[in-house]
Each structure stands twice: as structure tokens, then as C-alpha cells.
mmCIF file of C-alpha atoms in Angstrom:
data_model
loop_
_atom_site.group_PDB
_atom_site.id
_atom_site.type_symbol
_atom_site.label_atom_id
_atom_site.label_comp_id
_atom_site.label_asym_id
_atom_site.label_seq_id
_atom_site.Cartn_x
_atom_site.Cartn_y
_atom_site.Cartn_z
ATOM 1 C CA UNK A 1 8.453 58.515 -44.820
ATOM 2 C CA UNK A 2 11.960 57.304 -43.905
ATOM 3 C CA UNK A 3 10.785 56.799 -40.333
ATOM 4 C CA UNK A 4 7.824 54.662 -41.501
ATOM 5 C CA UNK A 5 10.107 52.517 -43.710
ATOM 6 C CA UNK A 6 12.494 52.095 -40.755
ATOM 7 C CA UNK A 7 9.586 51.239 -38.404
ATOM 8 C CA UNK A 8 8.197 48.662 -40.825
ATOM 9 C CA UNK A 9 11.632 47.099 -41.326
ATOM 10 C CA UNK A 10 12.107 46.747 -37.560
ATOM 11 C CA UNK A 11 8.621 45.262 -37.184
ATOM 12 C CA UNK A 12 9.321 42.655 -39.881
ATOM 13 C CA UNK A 13 12.633 41.823 -38.194
ATOM 14 C CA UNK A 14 10.949 41.313 -34.800
ATOM 15 C CA UNK A 15 8.254 39.129 -36.343
ATOM 16 C CA UNK A 16 10.907 37.010 -38.031
ATOM 17 C CA UNK A 17 12.704 36.489 -34.714
ATOM 18 C CA UNK A 18 9.452 35.495 -32.955
ATOM 19 C CA UNK A 19 8.613 33.076 -35.776
ATOM 20 C CA UNK A 20 12.062 31.470 -35.595
ATOM 21 C CA UNK A 21 11.890 31.218 -31.812
ATOM 22 C CA UNK A 22 8.450 29.652 -31.968
ATOM 23 C CA UNK A 23 9.635 27.142 -34.547
ATOM 24 C CA UNK A 24 12.679 26.295 -32.482
ATOM 25 C CA UNK A 25 10.530 25.842 -29.371
ATOM 26 C CA UNK A 26 8.174 23.516 -31.262
ATOM 27 C CA UNK A 27 11.132 21.539 -32.601
ATOM 28 C CA UNK A 28 12.499 21.216 -29.062
ATOM 29 C CA UNK A 29 9.164 19.896 -27.813
ATOM 30 C CA UNK A 30 8.978 17.449 -30.720
ATOM 31 C CA UNK A 31 12.537 16.309 -30.027
ATOM 32 C CA UNK A 32 11.729 15.858 -26.337
ATOM 33 C CA UNK A 33 8.781 13.621 -27.160
ATOM 34 C CA UNK A 34 10.776 11.798 -29.836
ATOM 35 C CA UNK A 35 13.793 11.195 -27.625
ATOM 36 C CA UNK A 36 11.901 10.011 -24.542
ATOM 37 C CA UNK A 37 9.647 7.044 -23.968
ATOM 38 C CA UNK A 38 6.003 7.636 -23.138
ATOM 39 C CA UNK A 39 6.670 6.679 -19.507
ATOM 40 C CA UNK A 40 9.484 9.238 -19.181
ATOM 41 C CA UNK A 41 7.325 12.033 -20.582
ATOM 42 C CA UNK A 42 4.525 11.015 -18.215
ATOM 43 C CA UNK A 43 6.965 11.062 -15.298
ATOM 44 C CA UNK A 44 8.256 14.540 -16.188
ATOM 45 C CA UNK A 45 4.773 15.984 -16.658
ATOM 46 C CA UNK A 46 3.467 14.388 -13.465
ATOM 47 C CA UNK A 47 6.352 15.647 -11.333
ATOM 48 C CA UNK A 48 5.226 19.199 -12.011
ATOM 49 C CA UNK A 49 1.803 18.480 -10.535
ATOM 50 C CA UNK A 50 1.633 17.888 -6.801
ATOM 51 C CA UNK A 51 -0.082 14.703 -5.662
ATOM 52 C CA UNK A 52 -3.141 15.614 -3.595
ATOM 53 C CA UNK A 53 -4.546 12.776 -1.495
ATOM 54 C CA UNK A 54 -8.272 12.384 -0.987
ATOM 55 C CA UNK A 55 -8.204 13.670 2.600
ATOM 56 C CA UNK A 56 -6.732 16.992 1.459
ATOM 57 C CA UNK A 57 -9.654 17.663 -0.880
ATOM 58 C CA UNK A 58 -11.994 18.910 1.828
ATOM 59 C CA UNK A 59 -13.917 21.013 -0.688
ATOM 60 C CA UNK A 60 -15.058 17.774 -2.354
ATOM 61 C CA UNK A 61 -16.292 15.898 0.701
ATOM 62 C CA UNK A 62 -17.186 18.337 3.500
ATOM 63 C CA UNK A 63 -20.605 18.973 1.902
ATOM 64 C CA UNK A 64 -21.251 15.204 2.199
ATOM 65 C CA UNK A 65 -20.635 15.352 5.970
ATOM 66 C CA UNK A 66 -22.840 18.330 6.799
ATOM 67 C CA UNK A 67 -25.509 17.517 9.382
ATOM 68 C CA UNK A 68 -24.494 13.843 9.636
ATOM 69 C CA UNK A 69 -23.199 11.640 12.449
ATOM 70 C CA UNK A 70 -19.838 10.288 11.315
ATOM 71 C CA UNK A 71 -17.731 7.224 12.094
ATOM 72 C CA UNK A 72 -14.113 7.096 10.883
ATOM 73 C CA UNK A 73 -11.862 4.104 10.173
ATOM 74 C CA UNK A 74 -8.429 5.629 10.703
ATOM 75 C CA UNK A 75 -4.882 5.224 11.990
ATOM 76 C CA UNK A 76 -1.719 7.339 12.176
ATOM 77 C CA UNK A 77 -1.597 7.698 8.354
ATOM 78 C CA UNK A 78 -5.016 9.370 8.192
ATOM 79 C CA UNK A 79 -3.776 12.943 7.860
ATOM 80 C CA UNK A 80 -4.263 16.189 5.958
ATOM 81 C CA UNK A 81 -0.971 17.554 4.652
ATOM 82 C CA UNK A 82 0.018 21.226 4.934
ATOM 83 C CA UNK A 83 2.147 23.244 2.511
ATOM 84 C CA UNK A 84 5.046 23.376 4.989
ATOM 85 C CA UNK A 85 5.345 19.532 4.884
ATOM 86 C CA UNK A 86 3.669 19.126 8.285
ATOM 87 C CA UNK A 87 0.242 17.576 8.736
ATOM 88 C CA UNK A 88 -2.749 17.299 11.037
ATOM 89 C CA UNK A 89 -4.702 14.155 11.772
ATOM 90 C CA UNK A 90 -7.940 13.855 9.806
ATOM 91 C CA UNK A 91 -9.966 13.361 12.993
ATOM 92 C CA UNK A 92 -8.480 16.471 14.608
ATOM 93 C CA UNK A 93 -9.028 18.510 11.445
ATOM 94 C CA UNK A 94 -12.651 17.464 10.996
ATOM 95 C CA UNK A 95 -13.441 18.168 14.638
ATOM 96 C CA UNK A 96 -11.996 21.673 14.165
ATOM 97 C CA UNK A 97 -14.305 22.047 11.154
ATOM 98 C CA UNK A 98 -17.226 21.072 13.426
ATOM 99 C CA UNK A 99 -17.884 17.733 11.767
ATOM 100 C CA UNK A 100 -19.963 15.549 14.090
ATOM 101 C CA UNK A 101 -17.609 12.575 14.615
ATOM 102 C CA UNK A 102 -19.134 10.013 16.968
ATOM 103 C CA UNK A 103 -16.504 7.247 17.055
ATOM 104 C CA UNK A 104 -13.253 5.960 15.557
ATOM 105 C CA UNK A 105 -12.684 2.397 14.304
ATOM 106 C CA UNK A 106 -9.059 1.220 14.664
ATOM 107 C CA UNK A 107 -7.462 -1.498 12.450
ATOM 108 C CA UNK A 108 -4.372 -3.631 13.144
ATOM 109 C CA UNK A 109 -1.667 -1.628 15.006
ATOM 110 C CA UNK A 110 -4.317 0.640 16.515
ATOM 111 C CA UNK A 111 -5.510 4.209 16.020
ATOM 112 C CA UNK A 112 -2.094 5.725 16.724
ATOM 113 C CA UNK A 113 -0.221 2.863 14.981
ATOM 114 C CA UNK A 114 1.841 1.676 17.934
ATOM 115 C CA UNK A 115 0.674 -1.928 18.441
ATOM 116 C CA UNK A 116 2.782 -4.899 17.314
ATOM 117 C CA UNK A 117 1.794 -6.995 14.317
ATOM 118 C CA UNK A 118 -0.774 -9.512 15.534
ATOM 119 C CA UNK A 119 -1.207 -7.767 18.890
ATOM 120 C CA UNK A 120 -4.814 -7.473 20.025
ATOM 121 C CA UNK A 121 -6.038 -3.879 19.728
ATOM 122 C CA UNK A 122 -8.420 -2.995 22.553
ATOM 123 C CA UNK A 123 -11.424 -0.686 22.640
ATOM 124 C CA UNK A 124 -10.849 2.549 24.501
ATOM 125 C CA UNK A 125 -10.972 6.321 24.496
ATOM 126 C CA UNK A 126 -8.606 8.512 22.472
ATOM 127 C CA UNK A 127 -6.772 10.648 25.026
ATOM 128 C CA UNK A 128 -6.558 13.656 22.709
ATOM 129 C CA UNK A 129 -10.095 13.858 21.325
ATOM 130 C CA UNK A 130 -11.970 11.824 23.997
ATOM 131 C CA UNK A 131 -13.692 9.939 21.168
ATOM 132 C CA UNK A 132 -14.560 6.268 21.714
ATOM 133 C CA UNK A 133 -12.271 3.887 19.822
ATOM 134 C CA UNK A 134 -13.672 0.600 18.533
ATOM 135 C CA UNK A 135 -11.077 -2.073 17.738
ATOM 136 C CA UNK A 136 -11.269 -3.871 14.396
ATOM 137 C CA UNK A 137 -8.389 -6.186 15.241
ATOM 138 C CA UNK A 138 -8.650 -9.115 17.606
ATOM 139 C CA UNK A 139 -11.947 -10.915 18.167
ATOM 140 C CA UNK A 140 -13.966 -8.046 16.677
ATOM 141 C CA UNK A 141 -12.859 -7.621 13.058
ATOM 142 C CA UNK A 142 -16.252 -6.495 11.773
ATOM 143 C CA UNK A 143 -18.258 -3.601 13.251
ATOM 144 C CA UNK A 144 -21.453 -4.839 14.864
ATOM 145 C CA UNK A 145 -24.888 -3.354 14.268
ATOM 146 C CA UNK A 146 -24.717 -1.877 17.763
ATOM 147 C CA UNK A 147 -21.335 -0.248 17.077
ATOM 148 C CA UNK A 148 -22.696 1.339 13.899
ATOM 149 C CA UNK A 149 -25.992 2.385 15.473
ATOM 150 C CA UNK A 150 -26.786 6.073 15.016
ATOM 151 C CA UNK A 151 -24.149 6.686 12.333
ATOM 152 C CA UNK A 152 -25.163 8.265 9.021
ATOM 153 C CA UNK A 153 -21.842 7.831 7.205
ATOM 154 C CA UNK A 154 -18.527 5.993 7.686
ATOM 155 C CA UNK A 155 -15.233 7.415 6.371
ATOM 156 C CA UNK A 156 -12.377 5.042 5.503
ATOM 157 C CA UNK A 157 -8.951 6.705 5.228
ATOM 158 C CA UNK A 158 -5.924 4.445 5.690
ATOM 159 C CA UNK A 159 -2.628 4.267 3.800
ATOM 160 C CA UNK A 160 -2.163 0.788 2.280
ATOM 161 C CA UNK A 161 0.961 -0.819 0.743
ATOM 162 C CA UNK A 162 -0.682 -2.914 -1.961
ATOM 163 C CA UNK A 163 -0.244 -6.505 -0.762
ATOM 164 C CA UNK A 164 -2.853 -9.172 -0.112
ATOM 165 C CA UNK A 165 -1.540 -10.058 3.349
ATOM 166 C CA UNK A 166 -1.424 -6.467 4.632
ATOM 167 C CA UNK A 167 -4.608 -6.574 6.704
ATOM 168 C CA UNK A 168 -6.039 -3.114 6.009
ATOM 169 C CA UNK A 169 -7.853 -4.406 2.900
ATOM 170 C CA UNK A 170 -9.353 -7.180 5.038
ATOM 171 C CA UNK A 171 -10.617 -4.525 7.452
ATOM 172 C CA UNK A 172 -11.961 -2.633 4.433
ATOM 173 C CA UNK A 173 -13.961 -5.725 3.437
ATOM 174 C CA UNK A 174 -15.555 -6.147 6.864
ATOM 175 C CA UNK A 175 -16.386 -2.457 7.238
ATOM 176 C CA UNK A 176 -18.009 -2.416 3.799
ATOM 177 C CA UNK A 177 -19.983 -5.534 4.664
ATOM 178 C CA UNK A 178 -21.181 -4.147 7.997
ATOM 179 C CA UNK A 179 -22.154 -0.808 6.437
ATOM 180 C CA UNK A 180 -23.997 -2.546 3.596
ATOM 181 C CA UNK A 181 -25.981 -4.634 6.083
ATOM 182 C CA UNK A 182 -26.984 -1.512 8.027
ATOM 183 C CA UNK A 183 -27.579 0.586 4.871
ATOM 184 C CA UNK A 184 -24.903 3.111 5.880
ATOM 185 C CA UNK A 185 -22.941 4.715 3.000
ATOM 186 C CA UNK A 186 -19.146 4.808 2.997
ATOM 187 C CA UNK A 187 -16.787 7.558 1.929
ATOM 188 C CA UNK A 188 -13.269 6.482 0.930
ATOM 189 C CA UNK A 189 -10.515 9.104 0.908
ATOM 190 C CA UNK A 190 -8.023 7.519 -1.470
ATOM 191 C CA UNK A 191 -4.224 7.459 -1.199
ATOM 192 C CA UNK A 192 -1.495 6.239 -3.606
ATOM 193 C CA UNK A 193 -0.230 2.657 -3.559
ATOM 194 C CA UNK A 194 3.592 2.660 -3.142
ATOM 195 C CA UNK A 195 3.715 -0.819 -4.728
ATOM 196 C CA UNK A 196 1.175 0.037 -7.406
ATOM 197 C CA UNK A 197 3.452 -0.306 -10.429
ATOM 198 C CA UNK A 198 3.119 -4.076 -10.798
ATOM 199 C CA UNK A 199 1.095 -7.160 -9.937
ATOM 200 C CA UNK A 200 2.712 -10.487 -9.036
ATOM 201 C CA UNK A 201 2.376 -13.673 -7.038
ATOM 202 C CA UNK A 202 0.097 -16.698 -6.832
ATOM 203 C CA UNK A 203 -3.680 -16.226 -6.771
ATOM 204 C CA UNK A 204 -5.258 -17.072 -3.412
ATOM 205 C CA UNK A 205 -7.312 -20.282 -3.393
ATOM 206 C CA UNK A 206 -10.659 -20.045 -1.601
ATOM 207 C CA UNK A 207 -9.840 -22.885 0.816
ATOM 208 C CA UNK A 208 -6.927 -20.815 2.161
ATOM 209 C CA UNK A 209 -9.024 -17.730 2.964
ATOM 210 C CA UNK A 210 -7.995 -15.948 6.183
ATOM 211 C CA UNK A 211 -7.594 -12.422 7.546
ATOM 212 C CA UNK A 212 -4.230 -12.211 5.711
ATOM 213 C CA UNK A 213 -5.925 -13.191 2.452
ATOM 214 C CA UNK A 214 -9.661 -12.840 1.883
ATOM 215 C CA UNK A 215 -10.027 -12.630 -1.893
ATOM 216 C CA UNK A 216 -8.831 -14.471 -5.035
ATOM 217 C CA UNK A 217 -6.131 -11.970 -5.917
ATOM 218 C CA UNK A 218 -2.318 -12.158 -6.265
ATOM 219 C CA UNK A 219 0.093 -11.199 -3.472
ATOM 220 C CA UNK A 220 0.732 -7.804 -5.109
ATOM 221 C CA UNK A 221 -2.520 -6.444 -6.556
ATOM 222 C CA UNK A 222 -1.487 -3.010 -7.896
ATOM 223 C CA UNK A 223 -4.602 -1.135 -6.725
ATOM 224 C CA UNK A 224 -5.370 1.712 -4.350
ATOM 225 C CA UNK A 225 -7.848 1.320 -1.494
ATOM 226 C CA UNK A 226 -10.479 3.154 -3.549
ATOM 227 C CA UNK A 227 -10.002 0.886 -6.549
ATOM 228 C CA UNK A 228 -9.961 -2.199 -4.341
ATOM 229 C CA UNK A 229 -13.235 -1.207 -2.668
ATOM 230 C CA UNK A 230 -14.841 -0.937 -6.100
ATOM 231 C CA UNK A 231 -13.582 -4.439 -6.899
ATOM 232 C CA UNK A 232 -15.021 -5.854 -3.649
ATOM 233 C CA UNK A 233 -18.422 -4.473 -4.639
ATOM 234 C CA UNK A 234 -18.183 -5.367 -8.305
ATOM 235 C CA UNK A 235 -17.026 -8.956 -7.782
ATOM 236 C CA UNK A 236 -19.736 -9.556 -5.155
ATOM 237 C CA UNK A 237 -17.258 -10.612 -2.467
ATOM 238 C CA UNK A 238 -19.372 -9.339 0.444
ATOM 239 C CA UNK A 239 -21.531 -11.897 2.289
ATOM 240 C CA UNK A 240 -24.774 -12.600 0.448
ATOM 241 C CA UNK A 241 -23.374 -10.686 -2.553
ATOM 242 C CA UNK A 242 -24.667 -7.445 -1.070
ATOM 243 C CA UNK A 243 -23.229 -4.103 -2.188
ATOM 244 C CA UNK A 244 -21.996 -1.152 -0.152
ATOM 245 C CA UNK A 245 -22.930 2.381 -1.181
ATOM 246 C CA UNK A 246 -19.542 3.942 -1.963
ATOM 247 C CA UNK A 247 -18.176 7.383 -2.725
ATOM 248 C CA UNK A 248 -14.451 7.566 -3.546
ATOM 249 C CA UNK A 249 -12.486 10.827 -3.476
ATOM 250 C CA UNK A 250 -9.638 10.023 -5.907
ATOM 251 C CA UNK A 251 -6.039 11.188 -5.560
ATOM 252 C CA UNK A 252 -5.289 14.136 -7.853
ATOM 253 C CA UNK A 253 -2.315 14.058 -10.250
ATOM 254 C CA UNK A 254 -1.511 10.420 -9.475
ATOM 255 C CA UNK A 255 -0.673 7.577 -11.820
ATOM 256 C CA UNK A 256 0.712 4.196 -10.846
ATOM 257 C CA UNK A 257 3.981 4.712 -12.761
ATOM 258 C CA UNK A 258 5.036 7.327 -10.204
ATOM 259 C CA UNK A 259 7.297 6.549 -7.279
ATOM 260 C CA UNK A 260 5.441 7.565 -4.141
ATOM 261 C CA UNK A 261 7.365 7.909 -0.892
ATOM 262 C CA UNK A 262 5.183 7.499 2.190
ATOM 263 C CA UNK A 263 5.600 10.471 4.553
ATOM 264 C CA UNK A 264 4.354 8.420 7.539
ATOM 265 C CA UNK A 265 5.260 4.796 8.176
ATOM 266 C CA UNK A 266 2.107 2.720 7.647
ATOM 267 C CA UNK A 267 2.936 0.286 10.476
ATOM 268 C CA UNK A 268 5.718 -0.067 13.079
ATOM 269 C CA UNK A 269 7.795 -2.516 11.039
ATOM 270 C CA UNK A 270 7.660 -0.683 7.710
ATOM 271 C CA UNK A 271 9.855 2.309 8.577
ATOM 272 C CA UNK A 272 10.974 3.491 5.125
ATOM 273 C CA UNK A 273 10.652 3.157 1.339
ATOM 274 C CA UNK A 274 13.091 0.236 1.172
ATOM 275 C CA UNK A 275 11.142 -1.852 3.685
ATOM 276 C CA UNK A 276 7.863 -1.112 1.888
ATOM 277 C CA UNK A 277 9.372 -2.100 -1.461
ATOM 278 C CA UNK A 278 10.841 -5.365 -0.113
ATOM 279 C CA UNK A 279 7.856 -6.248 2.062
ATOM 280 C CA UNK A 280 5.927 -8.223 -0.610
ATOM 281 C CA UNK A 281 8.950 -10.508 -1.115
ATOM 282 C CA UNK A 282 10.227 -10.761 2.460
ATOM 283 C CA UNK A 283 6.865 -11.236 4.176
ATOM 284 C CA UNK A 284 6.996 -14.876 3.001
ATOM 285 C CA UNK A 285 9.678 -15.376 5.677
ATOM 286 C CA UNK A 286 6.990 -14.785 8.314
ATOM 287 C CA UNK A 287 5.763 -18.275 7.371
ATOM 288 C CA UNK A 288 9.188 -19.859 7.936
ATOM 289 C CA UNK A 289 11.685 -20.197 10.789
ATOM 290 C CA UNK A 290 13.525 -17.093 9.547
ATOM 291 C CA UNK A 291 13.439 -13.636 11.072
ATOM 292 C CA UNK A 292 12.632 -10.828 8.559
ATOM 293 C CA UNK A 293 14.286 -8.015 10.468
ATOM 294 C CA UNK A 294 11.792 -7.609 13.303
ATOM 295 C CA UNK A 295 13.679 -6.670 16.448
ATOM 296 C CA UNK A 296 16.247 -4.637 14.489
ATOM 297 C CA UNK A 297 16.326 -1.201 12.851
ATOM 298 C CA UNK A 298 16.199 -2.825 9.396
ATOM 299 C CA UNK A 299 12.733 -4.357 9.483
ATOM 300 C CA UNK A 300 11.908 -6.124 6.189
ATOM 301 C CA UNK A 301 15.317 -5.169 4.830
ATOM 302 C CA UNK A 302 17.258 -8.124 6.240
ATOM 303 C CA UNK A 303 16.532 -11.782 6.914
ATOM 304 C CA UNK A 304 18.268 -14.557 8.785
ATOM 305 C CA UNK A 305 18.148 -17.338 11.360
ATOM 306 C CA UNK A 306 20.491 -19.358 13.587
ATOM 307 C CA UNK A 307 19.907 -22.316 11.235
ATOM 308 C CA UNK A 308 21.308 -20.905 7.989
ATOM 309 C CA UNK A 309 24.749 -21.916 6.737
ATOM 310 C CA UNK A 310 27.139 -19.134 7.890
ATOM 311 C CA UNK A 311 29.547 -19.873 5.050
ATOM 312 C CA UNK A 312 26.799 -18.955 2.568
ATOM 313 C CA UNK A 313 25.074 -16.276 4.643
ATOM 314 C CA UNK A 314 27.824 -14.194 6.221
ATOM 315 C CA UNK A 315 25.693 -11.244 7.417
ATOM 316 C CA UNK A 316 25.111 -11.480 11.175
ATOM 317 C CA UNK A 317 22.654 -9.798 13.517
ATOM 318 C CA UNK A 318 20.815 -10.435 16.771
ATOM 319 C CA UNK A 319 17.099 -9.526 17.076
ATOM 320 C CA UNK A 320 16.152 -7.829 20.345
ATOM 321 C CA UNK A 321 12.866 -6.558 21.743
ATOM 322 C CA UNK A 322 12.079 -3.062 20.446
ATOM 323 C CA UNK A 323 9.198 -0.794 19.487
ATOM 324 C CA UNK A 324 6.932 -2.763 17.180
ATOM 325 C CA UNK A 325 8.494 -6.126 18.070
ATOM 326 C CA UNK A 326 8.152 -7.031 21.739
ATOM 327 C CA UNK A 327 8.913 -10.691 21.055
ATOM 328 C CA UNK A 328 10.814 -10.957 17.752
ATOM 329 C CA UNK A 329 11.575 -14.336 16.263
ATOM 330 C CA UNK A 330 14.965 -15.651 17.514
ATOM 331 C CA UNK A 331 15.137 -12.942 20.138
ATOM 332 C CA UNK A 332 18.683 -12.515 21.534
ATOM 333 C CA UNK A 333 20.043 -15.233 19.216
ATOM 334 C CA UNK A 334 22.741 -14.739 16.592
ATOM 335 C CA UNK A 335 21.258 -14.973 13.088
ATOM 336 C CA UNK A 336 23.015 -15.512 9.757
ATOM 337 C CA UNK A 337 21.434 -14.052 6.669
ATOM 338 C CA UNK A 338 21.376 -11.252 4.082
ATOM 339 C CA UNK A 339 21.342 -7.467 4.302
ATOM 340 C CA UNK A 340 19.135 -6.120 1.494
ATOM 341 C CA UNK A 341 18.968 -2.530 2.693
ATOM 342 C CA UNK A 342 21.008 -1.329 -0.305
ATOM 343 C CA UNK A 343 19.257 -3.462 -2.925
ATOM 344 C CA UNK A 344 17.801 -1.716 -5.970
ATOM 345 C CA UNK A 345 14.057 -1.097 -5.930
ATOM 346 C CA UNK A 346 12.019 -4.090 -7.102
ATOM 347 C CA UNK A 347 9.106 -4.092 -9.533
ATOM 348 C CA UNK A 348 8.416 -7.815 -9.057
ATOM 349 C CA UNK A 349 8.365 -10.480 -6.354
ATOM 350 C CA UNK A 350 11.798 -11.935 -5.619
ATOM 351 C CA UNK A 351 11.725 -15.651 -4.767
ATOM 352 C CA UNK A 352 15.470 -16.279 -4.985
ATOM 353 C CA UNK A 353 16.120 -15.271 -1.361
ATOM 354 C CA UNK A 354 13.431 -17.632 -0.084
ATOM 355 C CA UNK A 355 14.634 -20.540 -2.226
ATOM 356 C CA UNK A 356 18.298 -19.973 -1.307
ATOM 357 C CA UNK A 357 17.424 -19.876 2.396
ATOM 358 C CA UNK A 358 15.472 -23.149 2.148
ATOM 359 C CA UNK A 359 18.312 -24.846 0.303
ATOM 360 C CA UNK A 360 20.852 -23.788 2.958
ATOM 361 C CA UNK A 361 18.966 -24.347 6.217
ATOM 362 C CA UNK A 362 20.016 -27.062 8.696
ATOM 363 C CA UNK A 363 16.736 -28.957 8.900
ATOM 364 C CA UNK A 364 14.460 -28.444 5.915
ATOM 365 C CA UNK A 365 11.552 -30.157 7.679
ATOM 366 C CA UNK A 366 11.464 -27.270 10.167
ATOM 367 C CA UNK A 367 11.757 -24.473 7.598
ATOM 368 C CA UNK A 368 8.062 -23.839 6.779
ATOM 369 C CA UNK A 369 5.290 -23.346 9.328
ATOM 370 C CA UNK A 370 1.486 -23.401 8.984
ATOM 371 C CA UNK A 371 1.357 -19.649 8.375
ATOM 372 C CA UNK A 372 3.204 -19.957 5.055
ATOM 373 C CA UNK A 373 0.214 -21.366 3.156
ATOM 374 C CA UNK A 374 -2.002 -18.558 4.486
ATOM 375 C CA UNK A 375 0.522 -15.962 3.307
ATOM 376 C CA UNK A 376 1.046 -17.500 -0.118
ATOM 377 C CA UNK A 377 -2.645 -18.377 -0.487
ATOM 378 C CA UNK A 378 -1.798 -21.788 -1.910
ATOM 379 C CA UNK A 379 0.035 -24.963 -0.877
ATOM 380 C CA UNK A 380 1.641 -25.162 -4.325
ATOM 381 C CA UNK A 381 4.381 -22.619 -3.637
ATOM 382 C CA UNK A 382 5.744 -24.570 -0.670
ATOM 383 C CA UNK A 383 5.535 -27.810 -2.651
ATOM 384 C CA UNK A 384 7.396 -26.253 -5.577
ATOM 385 C CA UNK A 385 10.209 -24.940 -3.374
ATOM 386 C CA UNK A 386 10.526 -28.280 -1.556
ATOM 387 C CA UNK A 387 10.691 -30.055 -4.930
ATOM 388 C CA UNK A 388 13.522 -27.847 -6.185
ATOM 389 C CA UNK A 389 11.547 -25.970 -8.842
ATOM 390 C CA UNK A 390 13.366 -22.815 -9.988
ATOM 391 C CA UNK A 391 12.098 -19.304 -9.292
ATOM 392 C CA UNK A 392 11.571 -18.770 -13.031
ATOM 393 C CA UNK A 393 9.459 -21.909 -13.389
ATOM 394 C CA UNK A 394 7.428 -21.058 -10.286
ATOM 395 C CA UNK A 395 6.662 -17.587 -11.583
ATOM 396 C CA UNK A 396 5.755 -19.019 -14.999
ATOM 397 C CA UNK A 397 3.104 -21.145 -13.276
ATOM 398 C CA UNK A 398 1.404 -17.966 -12.004
ATOM 399 C CA UNK A 399 0.960 -16.286 -15.373
ATOM 400 C CA UNK A 400 -2.457 -17.591 -16.425
ATOM 401 C CA UNK A 401 -3.935 -16.558 -13.067
ATOM 402 C CA UNK A 402 -2.287 -13.148 -13.251
ATOM 403 C CA UNK A 403 -3.586 -12.551 -16.759
ATOM 404 C CA UNK A 404 -7.151 -13.352 -15.690
ATOM 405 C CA UNK A 405 -6.762 -11.032 -12.700
ATOM 406 C CA UNK A 406 -5.490 -8.200 -14.909
ATOM 407 C CA UNK A 407 -8.643 -8.380 -17.012
ATOM 408 C CA UNK A 408 -10.872 -8.339 -13.937
ATOM 409 C CA UNK A 409 -8.878 -5.563 -12.278
ATOM 410 C CA UNK A 410 -9.110 -3.336 -15.356
ATOM 411 C CA UNK A 411 -12.828 -2.746 -14.733
ATOM 412 C CA UNK A 412 -12.184 -1.031 -11.416
ATOM 413 C CA UNK A 413 -9.125 1.138 -12.070
ATOM 414 C CA UNK A 414 -9.384 4.854 -11.380
ATOM 415 C CA UNK A 415 -5.793 5.732 -12.339
ATOM 416 C CA UNK A 416 -3.658 4.911 -15.383
#
């Protein structure tokens, strides 16, 4: 009897402890939610889950490739990641899995990503796989019917950086259009957008359409390649308003609030996270007489020219020919400018550097070139800067266009 009383007393004591612990744990969870913003909780929860890019989800798309003749639009970022932080190229991996790849289509910078910006990419044979490579940069930006002949499916897997003038989304457009015309379905293996947390910039005007701006979107669009492809279809931007048959393999555990560090540089002059973050703001300098870091080891992290006032711009550097910049602007000339390599990460376009440079250049008539309007997508930005309009007022003039774009964009989003 005494033993039973003792046993029951101990049992009640244990249950009381468990109840208290459970209550305390619940209170801690409630406090955590109460004391953190929604974004912070999302960040903490998401960090626990590994981001899995579309290419890594072979179980979801290999059945779609079985028994088919495949073409792949790919470059050096088209990889499958391993658990030990290494990776294998998607083409190599699929060949090992006995997928019938017939040819590779290469965008700007080429299949292995070594060509300069603007350099013509030539057709050829990949030395490793012996597959034929068809260039999509140069005179041939859109696959021809002959180049697509015999293919049953085209895979598109390229890491983008989320800006209108980064030409991979222009290549996406032309590949979708060519496939739609030949009734060939496309499979998109999606990847995160490292500049996906915001949208900003002027909306492109149709009269300024070019390969560095094909659609009426802002400079920073905040979408992944998969989402953007859906928008191209949905907004009827393909010639004749045709539609491409699409399948998108989404990224797992991704949301656009997350910081995503690219493990492979997407092009020769975007070597690190800082350059990718500053690229949307500093690429405007490509349409001026300023160098944006090409020919240095701080590409798109510095800017300067021989024509800036050295008393205002005291950072000095000299661009030289290097990998990714065979003929950099102001090659072998001393430039005065700014070093932005230690700047805090941006979540907006910064116009102050561009305006300050214009205001302190020797000959303002020589500051802008014809490429600037193509990059900005409108002549208004140049006119505003030349007229002395402030950065705040310029950005205020974009807001109605950005709001309309947000509403359109919402229809095609895959991720929060």
C-alpha cells in the first residue's frame, strides 16, 4: 500500500513537471513570435530548410526526359549541387544518367561563361562532351527551325540576377518564341533571384526595345526565371501572341526575403555578392563615359573616369585588360571615382552616384552615350539628370508605373 501511494505521488510529480515544461515551452514560442517581426520569423524558419534549386530535383523532371531528344540552354551556372558543396554540370550529370542530349544552346558569355560582355559567341563543339554548341549571342539570338529540328524538349537552366538589362531573360524570350513556333515544350529548372527582394527603376518604353530591354518592366523586376517565363506567356509578349508550353520546376524552401549568395559567378564581371547587389545601380554607367570597374578586380564595385573632379572623387585606379574585359573603358588611364566595395547591401536603386558623377564631370555634353537610353529604357531619366532633378523626385516619377507592374507581376509569382 505504502509503495503504491509513493508510486502515485512520484507519478503526479513527474506529470506536474512535464506540464510546467510544456507551458514554459509554449510561452517561449509565443514570446518568440511576439518579439520578432513576421519577416524575422520567416528568416529563422527558412534558414533551417536548405534551398534546393530546380536542377537538383531530378526525381521531379527525369521522368519528363525519358525517351526524348533534348536540347539544353545552359552556361557555367547550370549545375547540380552535391552535399559536400561541390557540383557537377547539368549536361554532364544528365549524360551520365543516359539522357539523350542532342545539342547545347549558349547565351551571352558562352557555354563555359568565359566570353566578354558583348563579345560574339561562336558555334562550336564542347571539348568535354563533344556536343554541338549553338550560339544565342551575336547575329543568331533566336534558335532557328533547323537548329531545333528533331528535338522533343528544350531545358532552360541559367542563373539570373534579376535586372532587365541582364540579357539572359532576353535569351529566354527568344527560346520560348522559337519553341512555341515549332510546338516544342520547354522545361525550366528554376533558381533564386539574388536581387529578388525589391523592384525599382523606370518602366521600359516600347520604342526603346532592344536586347538589353525587351519588355515593359522596371530595371529590377524581382522575379525568378520561372516566374518571368510565366509572365512572358501570360502577357502575350511572344511574336503573334503565341504561347510556349512550359513546365517549371520551382526552387524548394525559397522565398524572396532570403539573402541568396550565388555559389558560381553568373558572368565574368559579376565576381561576388557585392558586385551582384550593386550591378542594378552601377550598370547605368555603361551608358556614360565612366568605367564601372571592368579591367579591375572590383568589377561593378567601383566607378570612375579621367574626367571626374579629383578633389571630389579621390579614389584612383587604372583599368587594364584582364579576364572578362579585354578592352575595358579607359584602359591604362588613371581614373578618379568611388570605391563602393564596402557599401552596405542595397534594397533599392541608387541614383546619387550617377547624379554626382554627372555634376562633377569636365564636359557634361560627353557624359551620356547612346547606350544609356537603351539601359534605362526611357529618355526621361537622362533628361531629368541633365535638368538637375533630384534622385528623390526622379524616383517619385516612377511610382505609378511600378505600382501597375506590381499588380501585373502578382499573377505570375511562384514564391512569397
